[in-house]
């Protein structure tokens, strides 16, 4: 399948989750709009990931788009694990709808209510109903090829 999957170059997202007083966030390469009316978006979180464990108990997730010049933010959220460090101590963020964590100064973001969780193998899809959103900085978006070389904080097992 490398001839197909290897040619994809999707926009990367950062997903943040809050549940039971715990915050988590990670870099996500599997995400897509999945409905026009009503608007829906799905993000896929690795079962090995700290953010997935927090998201299982969350009611809302925040999804953020980064610009290409925010690779350092992508490295923190994709290359470190919340099992070992508090990523949010290094981030500029604010609380949004339902207690969700929104990162400041990203290209765009939305908070979505979790409608469904779907097991897809080593990842679980979270279908989101957007309830709050905003825009920020301009510039080209961070894509998978821009994030090459970021070693995952929790590799797929």
Short mmCIF file of N, CA and C in Angstrom, two decimals:
data_model
loop_
_atom_site.label_atom_id
_atom_site.label_comp_id
_atom_site.label_asym_id
_atom_site.label_seq_id
_atom_site.Cartn_x
_atom_site.Cartn_y
_atom_site.Cartn_z
N UNK A 1 0.81 -1.20 0.00
CA UNK A 1 0.00 0.00 0.00
C UNK A 1 0.85 1.26 0.00
N UNK A 2 2.20 1.12 0.06
CA UNK A 2 3.06 2.30 0.07
C UNK A 2 2.86 3.17 -1.16
N UNK A 3 2.54 2.57 -2.30
CA UNK A 3 2.32 3.33 -3.52
C UNK A 3 1.14 4.27 -3.40
N UNK A 4 0.21 3.96 -2.54
CA UNK A 4 -0.94 4.83 -2.29
C UNK A 4 -0.69 5.71 -1.07
N UNK A 5 -0.51 5.08 0.10
CA UNK A 5 -0.35 5.84 1.33
C UNK A 5 0.88 6.74 1.30
N UNK A 6 1.94 6.28 0.68
CA UNK A 6 3.18 7.04 0.61
C UNK A 6 3.05 8.33 -0.19
N UNK A 7 2.04 8.43 -1.01
CA UNK A 7 1.84 9.63 -1.82
C UNK A 7 0.96 10.68 -1.15
N UNK A 8 0.32 10.29 -0.06
CA UNK A 8 -0.55 11.24 0.65
C UNK A 8 0.31 12.25 1.42
N UNK A 9 -0.18 13.47 1.50
CA UNK A 9 0.53 14.53 2.23
C UNK A 9 -0.51 15.44 2.91
N UNK A 10 -1.24 14.87 3.89
CA UNK A 10 -2.34 15.64 4.50
C UNK A 10 -1.83 16.76 5.41
N UNK A 11 -2.73 17.71 5.68
CA UNK A 11 -2.46 18.72 6.70
C UNK A 11 -2.40 18.02 8.04
N UNK A 12 -1.49 18.48 8.88
CA UNK A 12 -1.38 17.95 10.24
C UNK A 12 -2.26 18.78 11.17
N UNK A 13 -2.75 18.16 12.22
CA UNK A 13 -3.56 18.85 13.23
C UNK A 13 -2.94 18.59 14.59
N UNK A 14 -3.25 19.45 15.51
CA UNK A 14 -2.98 19.19 16.92
C UNK A 14 -4.33 19.02 17.59
N UNK A 15 -4.46 17.96 18.36
CA UNK A 15 -5.70 17.70 19.10
C UNK A 15 -5.39 17.82 20.58
N UNK A 16 -6.27 18.54 21.29
CA UNK A 16 -6.14 18.62 22.74
C UNK A 16 -7.41 18.06 23.38
N UNK A 17 -7.21 17.46 24.55
CA UNK A 17 -8.31 16.84 25.30
C UNK A 17 -8.16 17.17 26.77
N UNK A 18 -9.29 17.27 27.45
CA UNK A 18 -9.31 17.50 28.89
C UNK A 18 -10.37 16.58 29.49
N UNK A 19 -9.99 15.87 30.56
CA UNK A 19 -10.95 15.04 31.29
C UNK A 19 -10.41 14.78 32.69
N UNK A 20 -11.29 14.80 33.64
CA UNK A 20 -10.94 14.49 35.03
C UNK A 20 -9.73 15.29 35.51
N UNK A 21 -9.66 16.58 35.11
CA UNK A 21 -8.59 17.45 35.54
C UNK A 21 -7.26 17.24 34.84
N UNK A 22 -7.21 16.39 33.86
CA UNK A 22 -5.97 16.11 33.13
C UNK A 22 -6.07 16.67 31.72
N UNK A 23 -4.97 17.31 31.26
CA UNK A 23 -4.87 17.85 29.91
C UNK A 23 -3.93 16.98 29.09
N UNK A 24 -4.22 16.88 27.79
CA UNK A 24 -3.35 16.13 26.89
C UNK A 24 -3.43 16.76 25.51
N UNK A 25 -2.40 16.55 24.72
CA UNK A 25 -2.39 17.05 23.35
C UNK A 25 -1.38 16.30 22.52
N UNK A 26 -1.70 16.15 21.22
CA UNK A 26 -0.79 15.42 20.34
C UNK A 26 -0.92 15.91 18.90
N UNK A 27 0.07 15.59 18.11
CA UNK A 27 0.08 15.85 16.68
C UNK A 27 -0.63 14.71 15.98
N UNK A 28 -1.53 15.05 15.04
CA UNK A 28 -2.37 14.06 14.38
C UNK A 28 -2.24 14.18 12.87
N UNK A 29 -2.02 13.06 12.22
CA UNK A 29 -1.94 13.04 10.76
C UNK A 29 -3.18 12.47 10.10
N UNK A 30 -4.04 11.81 10.88
CA UNK A 30 -5.25 11.20 10.34
C UNK A 30 -6.44 12.03 10.82
N UNK A 31 -6.98 12.88 9.95
CA UNK A 31 -8.12 13.72 10.30
C UNK A 31 -8.77 14.21 9.02
N UNK A 32 -10.09 14.38 9.07
CA UNK A 32 -10.80 14.82 7.88
C UNK A 32 -12.21 15.28 8.20
N UNK A 33 -12.69 16.22 7.39
CA UNK A 33 -14.11 16.53 7.41
C UNK A 33 -14.83 15.27 6.94
N UNK A 34 -15.94 14.94 7.57
CA UNK A 34 -16.64 13.71 7.20
C UNK A 34 -18.11 13.93 6.89
N UNK A 35 -18.59 15.19 7.00
CA UNK A 35 -19.96 15.52 6.64
C UNK A 35 -20.04 17.01 6.36
N UNK A 36 -20.88 17.37 5.38
CA UNK A 36 -21.10 18.77 5.06
C UNK A 36 -22.29 19.32 5.85
N UNK A 37 -23.43 18.60 5.79
CA UNK A 37 -24.63 19.00 6.52
C UNK A 37 -25.15 17.82 7.31
N UNK A 38 -25.03 17.81 8.57
CA UNK A 38 -24.41 18.82 9.40
C UNK A 38 -22.88 18.73 9.29
N UNK A 39 -22.17 19.83 9.61
CA UNK A 39 -20.71 19.77 9.55
C UNK A 39 -20.17 18.83 10.62
N UNK A 40 -19.31 17.92 10.19
CA UNK A 40 -18.68 16.96 11.12
C UNK A 40 -17.21 16.78 10.71
N UNK A 41 -16.40 16.44 11.68
CA UNK A 41 -14.97 16.24 11.46
C UNK A 41 -14.55 15.05 12.31
N UNK A 42 -13.66 14.21 11.77
CA UNK A 42 -13.17 13.06 12.53
C UNK A 42 -11.66 13.15 12.69
N UNK A 43 -11.19 12.94 13.92
CA UNK A 43 -9.76 12.83 14.20
C UNK A 43 -9.50 11.42 14.71
N UNK A 44 -8.37 10.87 14.31
CA UNK A 44 -8.00 9.51 14.69
C UNK A 44 -6.82 9.58 15.64
N UNK A 45 -7.00 9.02 16.84
CA UNK A 45 -5.96 9.03 17.87
C UNK A 45 -5.43 7.62 18.08
N UNK A 46 -4.11 7.52 18.16
CA UNK A 46 -3.45 6.24 18.41
C UNK A 46 -3.79 5.73 19.80
N UNK A 47 -4.11 4.44 19.89
CA UNK A 47 -4.41 3.82 21.19
C UNK A 47 -3.20 3.82 22.12
N UNK A 48 -1.99 3.98 21.57
CA UNK A 48 -0.77 4.01 22.38
C UNK A 48 -0.54 5.38 23.00
N UNK A 49 -1.31 6.37 22.57
CA UNK A 49 -1.06 7.76 22.89
C UNK A 49 -1.73 8.20 24.21
N UNK A 50 -1.02 9.01 24.97
CA UNK A 50 -1.56 9.59 26.20
C UNK A 50 -2.84 10.39 25.91
N UNK A 51 -2.86 11.13 24.81
CA UNK A 51 -4.04 11.94 24.47
C UNK A 51 -5.26 11.05 24.26
N UNK A 52 -5.07 9.89 23.66
CA UNK A 52 -6.18 8.96 23.47
C UNK A 52 -6.78 8.56 24.82
N UNK A 53 -5.93 8.26 25.78
CA UNK A 53 -6.42 7.83 27.09
C UNK A 53 -7.23 8.94 27.77
N UNK A 54 -6.81 10.18 27.63
CA UNK A 54 -7.57 11.29 28.19
C UNK A 54 -8.86 11.49 27.39
N UNK A 55 -8.76 11.41 26.05
CA UNK A 55 -9.92 11.65 25.18
C UNK A 55 -11.04 10.63 25.39
N UNK A 56 -10.71 9.43 25.84
CA UNK A 56 -11.75 8.43 26.09
C UNK A 56 -12.78 8.93 27.09
N UNK A 57 -12.35 9.77 28.05
CA UNK A 57 -13.25 10.28 29.08
C UNK A 57 -13.72 11.71 28.79
N UNK A 58 -13.23 12.31 27.73
CA UNK A 58 -13.57 13.71 27.42
C UNK A 58 -14.94 13.80 26.74
N UNK A 59 -15.55 14.98 26.84
CA UNK A 59 -16.79 15.27 26.13
C UNK A 59 -16.53 16.11 24.88
N UNK A 60 -15.40 16.83 24.88
CA UNK A 60 -15.04 17.71 23.77
C UNK A 60 -13.56 17.54 23.44
N UNK A 61 -13.22 17.77 22.20
CA UNK A 61 -11.83 17.85 21.77
C UNK A 61 -11.65 19.17 21.03
N UNK A 62 -10.44 19.71 21.08
CA UNK A 62 -10.11 20.89 20.28
C UNK A 62 -9.12 20.44 19.20
N UNK A 63 -9.36 20.91 17.99
CA UNK A 63 -8.53 20.56 16.83
C UNK A 63 -7.93 21.86 16.30
N UNK A 64 -6.61 21.86 16.07
CA UNK A 64 -5.89 23.06 15.66
C UNK A 64 -5.10 22.79 14.39
N UNK A 65 -5.06 23.77 13.51
CA UNK A 65 -4.18 23.73 12.35
C UNK A 65 -2.95 24.58 12.65
N UNK A 66 -1.78 24.07 12.27
CA UNK A 66 -0.52 24.79 12.46
C UNK A 66 -0.02 25.29 11.11
N UNK A 67 0.79 26.34 11.14
CA UNK A 67 1.46 26.79 9.94
C UNK A 67 2.83 26.12 9.86
N UNK A 68 3.42 26.13 8.68
CA UNK A 68 4.70 25.45 8.47
C UNK A 68 5.80 25.96 9.39
N UNK A 69 5.72 27.24 9.76
CA UNK A 69 6.77 27.80 10.63
C UNK A 69 6.56 27.43 12.10
N UNK A 70 5.58 26.58 12.40
CA UNK A 70 5.34 26.14 13.78
C UNK A 70 5.81 24.70 14.01
N UNK A 71 6.87 24.31 13.32
CA UNK A 71 7.39 22.96 13.48
C UNK A 71 7.82 22.69 14.93
N UNK A 72 8.32 23.70 15.62
CA UNK A 72 8.72 23.50 17.02
C UNK A 72 7.52 23.08 17.88
N UNK A 73 6.37 23.66 17.61
CA UNK A 73 5.15 23.27 18.31
C UNK A 73 4.76 21.84 17.94
N UNK A 74 4.89 21.50 16.67
CA UNK A 74 4.61 20.13 16.21
C UNK A 74 5.56 19.13 16.87
N UNK A 75 6.83 19.51 17.02
CA UNK A 75 7.79 18.61 17.66
C UNK A 75 7.46 18.38 19.12
N UNK A 76 7.05 19.43 19.83
CA UNK A 76 6.67 19.27 21.23
C UNK A 76 5.46 18.36 21.36
N UNK A 77 4.43 18.62 20.56
CA UNK A 77 3.18 17.87 20.70
C UNK A 77 3.23 16.50 20.06
N UNK A 78 4.12 16.29 19.10
CA UNK A 78 4.23 15.00 18.45
C UNK A 78 5.39 14.16 18.93
N UNK A 79 6.44 14.81 19.42
CA UNK A 79 7.65 14.09 19.78
C UNK A 79 7.83 13.84 21.27
N UNK A 80 6.99 14.44 22.07
CA UNK A 80 7.03 14.24 23.52
C UNK A 80 5.75 13.55 23.94
N UNK A 81 5.77 12.90 25.09
CA UNK A 81 4.57 12.26 25.60
C UNK A 81 4.14 12.88 26.92
N UNK A 82 2.85 13.08 27.05
CA UNK A 82 2.28 13.59 28.29
C UNK A 82 2.42 12.62 29.44
N UNK A 83 2.84 11.38 29.15
CA UNK A 83 3.13 10.43 30.23
C UNK A 83 4.37 10.84 30.99
N UNK A 84 5.23 11.67 30.35
CA UNK A 84 6.52 12.03 30.95
C UNK A 84 6.67 13.51 31.27
N UNK A 85 6.00 14.39 30.51
CA UNK A 85 6.14 15.83 30.75
C UNK A 85 4.77 16.51 30.68
N UNK A 86 4.69 17.72 31.24
CA UNK A 86 3.50 18.55 31.10
C UNK A 86 3.74 19.46 29.90
N UNK A 87 3.23 19.07 28.76
CA UNK A 87 3.41 19.87 27.53
C UNK A 87 2.80 21.26 27.68
N UNK A 88 1.73 21.37 28.44
CA UNK A 88 1.00 22.63 28.54
C UNK A 88 1.75 23.68 29.34
N UNK A 89 2.73 23.28 30.12
CA UNK A 89 3.57 24.23 30.83
C UNK A 89 4.39 25.06 29.84
N UNK A 90 4.60 24.53 28.63
CA UNK A 90 5.38 25.22 27.59
C UNK A 90 4.51 25.90 26.54
N UNK A 91 3.19 25.83 26.70
CA UNK A 91 2.29 26.32 25.66
C UNK A 91 1.50 27.54 26.11
N UNK A 92 1.13 28.37 25.14
CA UNK A 92 0.23 29.50 25.38
C UNK A 92 -1.17 29.02 25.00
N UNK A 93 -2.05 28.87 25.98
CA UNK A 93 -3.38 28.31 25.74
C UNK A 93 -4.42 29.01 26.58
N UNK A 94 -5.67 28.75 26.22
CA UNK A 94 -6.80 29.30 26.96
C UNK A 94 -7.89 28.24 27.05
N UNK A 95 -8.76 28.40 28.03
CA UNK A 95 -9.89 27.47 28.17
C UNK A 95 -11.02 27.94 27.27
N UNK A 96 -11.69 27.00 26.62
CA UNK A 96 -12.78 27.32 25.70
C UNK A 96 -14.02 26.50 26.08
N UNK A 97 -14.94 26.38 25.14
CA UNK A 97 -16.22 25.70 25.34
C UNK A 97 -16.03 24.35 26.04
N UNK A 98 -16.83 24.11 27.07
CA UNK A 98 -16.81 22.82 27.77
C UNK A 98 -15.51 22.51 28.49
N UNK A 99 -14.66 23.53 28.71
CA UNK A 99 -13.38 23.31 29.38
C UNK A 99 -12.27 22.85 28.45
N UNK A 100 -12.54 22.84 27.14
CA UNK A 100 -11.51 22.43 26.17
C UNK A 100 -10.33 23.39 26.21
N UNK A 101 -9.16 22.88 25.85
CA UNK A 101 -7.94 23.67 25.79
C UNK A 101 -7.71 24.09 24.34
N UNK A 102 -7.64 25.41 24.12
CA UNK A 102 -7.36 25.95 22.78
C UNK A 102 -5.99 26.61 22.81
N UNK A 103 -5.14 26.21 21.88
CA UNK A 103 -3.81 26.80 21.77
C UNK A 103 -3.91 28.15 21.07
N UNK A 104 -3.23 29.13 21.61
CA UNK A 104 -3.23 30.46 21.01
C UNK A 104 -2.25 30.49 19.84
N UNK A 105 -2.52 31.38 18.90
CA UNK A 105 -1.62 31.66 17.79
C UNK A 105 -1.47 30.51 16.80
N UNK A 106 -2.50 29.70 16.65
CA UNK A 106 -2.49 28.68 15.59
C UNK A 106 -3.21 29.26 14.37
N UNK A 107 -3.15 28.55 13.25
CA UNK A 107 -3.78 29.05 12.01
C UNK A 107 -5.30 29.09 12.14
N UNK A 108 -5.88 28.07 12.72
CA UNK A 108 -7.32 27.98 12.94
C UNK A 108 -7.55 26.85 13.94
N UNK A 109 -8.74 26.88 14.57
CA UNK A 109 -9.06 25.85 15.56
C UNK A 109 -10.58 25.72 15.66
N UNK A 110 -10.99 24.59 16.20
CA UNK A 110 -12.39 24.44 16.60
C UNK A 110 -12.47 23.49 17.79
N UNK A 111 -13.51 23.67 18.57
CA UNK A 111 -13.85 22.74 19.64
C UNK A 111 -15.05 21.95 19.15
N UNK A 112 -15.00 20.65 19.31
CA UNK A 112 -16.10 19.80 18.89
C UNK A 112 -16.57 18.89 20.00
N UNK A 113 -17.88 18.73 20.08
CA UNK A 113 -18.47 17.74 20.99
C UNK A 113 -18.27 16.37 20.37
N UNK A 114 -17.83 15.41 21.16
CA UNK A 114 -17.62 14.05 20.67
C UNK A 114 -18.98 13.37 20.51
N UNK A 115 -19.30 13.00 19.27
CA UNK A 115 -20.57 12.32 18.98
C UNK A 115 -20.42 10.81 18.97
N UNK A 116 -19.31 10.32 18.40
CA UNK A 116 -19.08 8.88 18.26
C UNK A 116 -17.59 8.59 18.40
N UNK A 117 -17.30 7.39 18.85
CA UNK A 117 -15.94 6.86 18.85
C UNK A 117 -15.98 5.58 18.02
N UNK A 118 -15.05 5.47 17.07
CA UNK A 118 -15.05 4.32 16.17
C UNK A 118 -13.68 3.66 16.17
N UNK A 119 -13.65 2.38 16.49
CA UNK A 119 -12.39 1.64 16.50
C UNK A 119 -11.96 1.36 15.07
N UNK A 120 -10.73 1.76 14.73
CA UNK A 120 -10.23 1.55 13.38
C UNK A 120 -8.99 0.67 13.34
N UNK A 121 -8.67 -0.03 14.42
CA UNK A 121 -7.45 -0.83 14.48
C UNK A 121 -6.56 -0.28 15.57
N UNK A 122 -5.40 0.27 15.19
CA UNK A 122 -4.51 0.85 16.22
C UNK A 122 -4.87 2.30 16.53
N UNK A 123 -5.87 2.86 15.86
CA UNK A 123 -6.38 4.21 16.11
C UNK A 123 -7.89 4.15 16.35
N UNK A 124 -8.39 5.15 17.09
CA UNK A 124 -9.82 5.30 17.31
C UNK A 124 -10.23 6.65 16.73
N UNK A 125 -11.30 6.63 15.93
CA UNK A 125 -11.83 7.86 15.34
C UNK A 125 -12.83 8.51 16.27
N UNK A 126 -12.68 9.82 16.45
CA UNK A 126 -13.58 10.62 17.25
C UNK A 126 -14.34 11.55 16.30
N UNK A 127 -15.62 11.31 16.13
CA UNK A 127 -16.45 12.14 15.26
C UNK A 127 -16.92 13.34 16.07
N UNK A 128 -16.62 14.53 15.56
CA UNK A 128 -16.86 15.75 16.30
C UNK A 128 -17.91 16.65 15.65
N UNK A 129 -18.73 17.25 16.49
CA UNK A 129 -19.71 18.26 16.10
C UNK A 129 -19.14 19.61 16.53
N UNK A 130 -18.66 20.45 15.57
CA UNK A 130 -18.06 21.73 15.94
C UNK A 130 -19.05 22.65 16.66
N UNK A 131 -18.60 23.22 17.80
CA UNK A 131 -19.47 24.10 18.59
C UNK A 131 -18.85 25.47 18.83
N UNK A 132 -17.54 25.61 18.62
CA UNK A 132 -16.86 26.89 18.78
C UNK A 132 -15.62 26.85 17.89
N UNK A 133 -15.23 28.00 17.30
CA UNK A 133 -14.09 28.00 16.38
C UNK A 133 -13.50 29.39 16.28
N UNK A 134 -12.30 29.45 15.70
CA UNK A 134 -11.63 30.73 15.49
C UNK A 134 -10.48 30.59 14.51
N UNK A 135 -10.00 31.73 14.05
CA UNK A 135 -8.87 31.78 13.14
C UNK A 135 -7.76 32.61 13.76
N UNK A 136 -6.55 32.37 13.29
CA UNK A 136 -5.40 33.10 13.82
C UNK A 136 -4.44 33.50 12.72
N UNK A 137 -3.26 32.99 12.81
CA UNK A 137 -2.17 33.38 11.92
C UNK A 137 -2.36 32.88 10.50
N UNK A 138 -1.82 33.61 9.55
CA UNK A 138 -1.86 33.21 8.15
C UNK A 138 -0.62 32.40 7.79
N UNK A 139 -0.61 31.93 6.57
CA UNK A 139 0.54 31.20 6.05
C UNK A 139 0.18 29.78 5.68
N UNK A 140 1.07 29.13 4.91
CA UNK A 140 0.81 27.74 4.49
C UNK A 140 0.73 26.81 5.70
N UNK A 141 -0.14 25.82 5.59
CA UNK A 141 -0.34 24.88 6.69
C UNK A 141 0.77 23.83 6.76
N UNK A 142 1.02 23.36 7.98
CA UNK A 142 1.97 22.28 8.21
C UNK A 142 1.39 21.00 7.64
N UNK A 143 2.16 20.31 6.81
CA UNK A 143 1.70 19.08 6.18
C UNK A 143 2.57 17.92 6.67
N UNK A 144 2.15 16.72 6.35
CA UNK A 144 2.88 15.52 6.76
C UNK A 144 4.35 15.60 6.37
N UNK A 145 4.63 16.04 5.15
CA UNK A 145 6.03 16.12 4.69
C UNK A 145 6.83 17.13 5.51
N UNK A 146 6.19 18.17 6.03
CA UNK A 146 6.86 19.16 6.87
C UNK A 146 7.20 18.58 8.25
N UNK A 147 6.45 17.59 8.68
CA UNK A 147 6.64 16.98 9.99
C UNK A 147 7.56 15.75 9.94
N UNK A 148 8.06 15.43 8.74
CA UNK A 148 8.96 14.26 8.61
C UNK A 148 10.13 14.41 9.57
N UNK A 149 10.47 13.32 10.19
CA UNK A 149 11.60 13.32 11.11
C UNK A 149 11.21 13.53 12.57
N UNK A 150 9.97 13.90 12.83
CA UNK A 150 9.52 14.01 14.23
C UNK A 150 9.27 12.60 14.73
N UNK A 151 10.07 12.17 15.68
CA UNK A 151 9.91 10.82 16.23
C UNK A 151 8.79 10.85 17.26
N UNK A 152 7.80 10.00 17.08
CA UNK A 152 6.60 9.99 17.92
C UNK A 152 6.97 9.69 19.37
N UNK A 153 6.30 10.41 20.28
CA UNK A 153 6.49 10.18 21.71
C UNK A 153 6.05 8.76 22.10
N UNK A 154 5.04 8.23 21.40
CA UNK A 154 4.57 6.86 21.58
C UNK A 154 4.49 6.23 20.20
N UNK A 155 5.53 5.51 19.76
CA UNK A 155 5.45 4.85 18.45
C UNK A 155 4.36 3.80 18.42
N UNK A 156 3.82 3.56 17.23
CA UNK A 156 2.84 2.49 17.05
C UNK A 156 3.53 1.17 17.36
N UNK A 157 2.88 0.35 18.15
CA UNK A 157 3.50 -0.92 18.59
C UNK A 157 3.27 -2.03 17.61
#
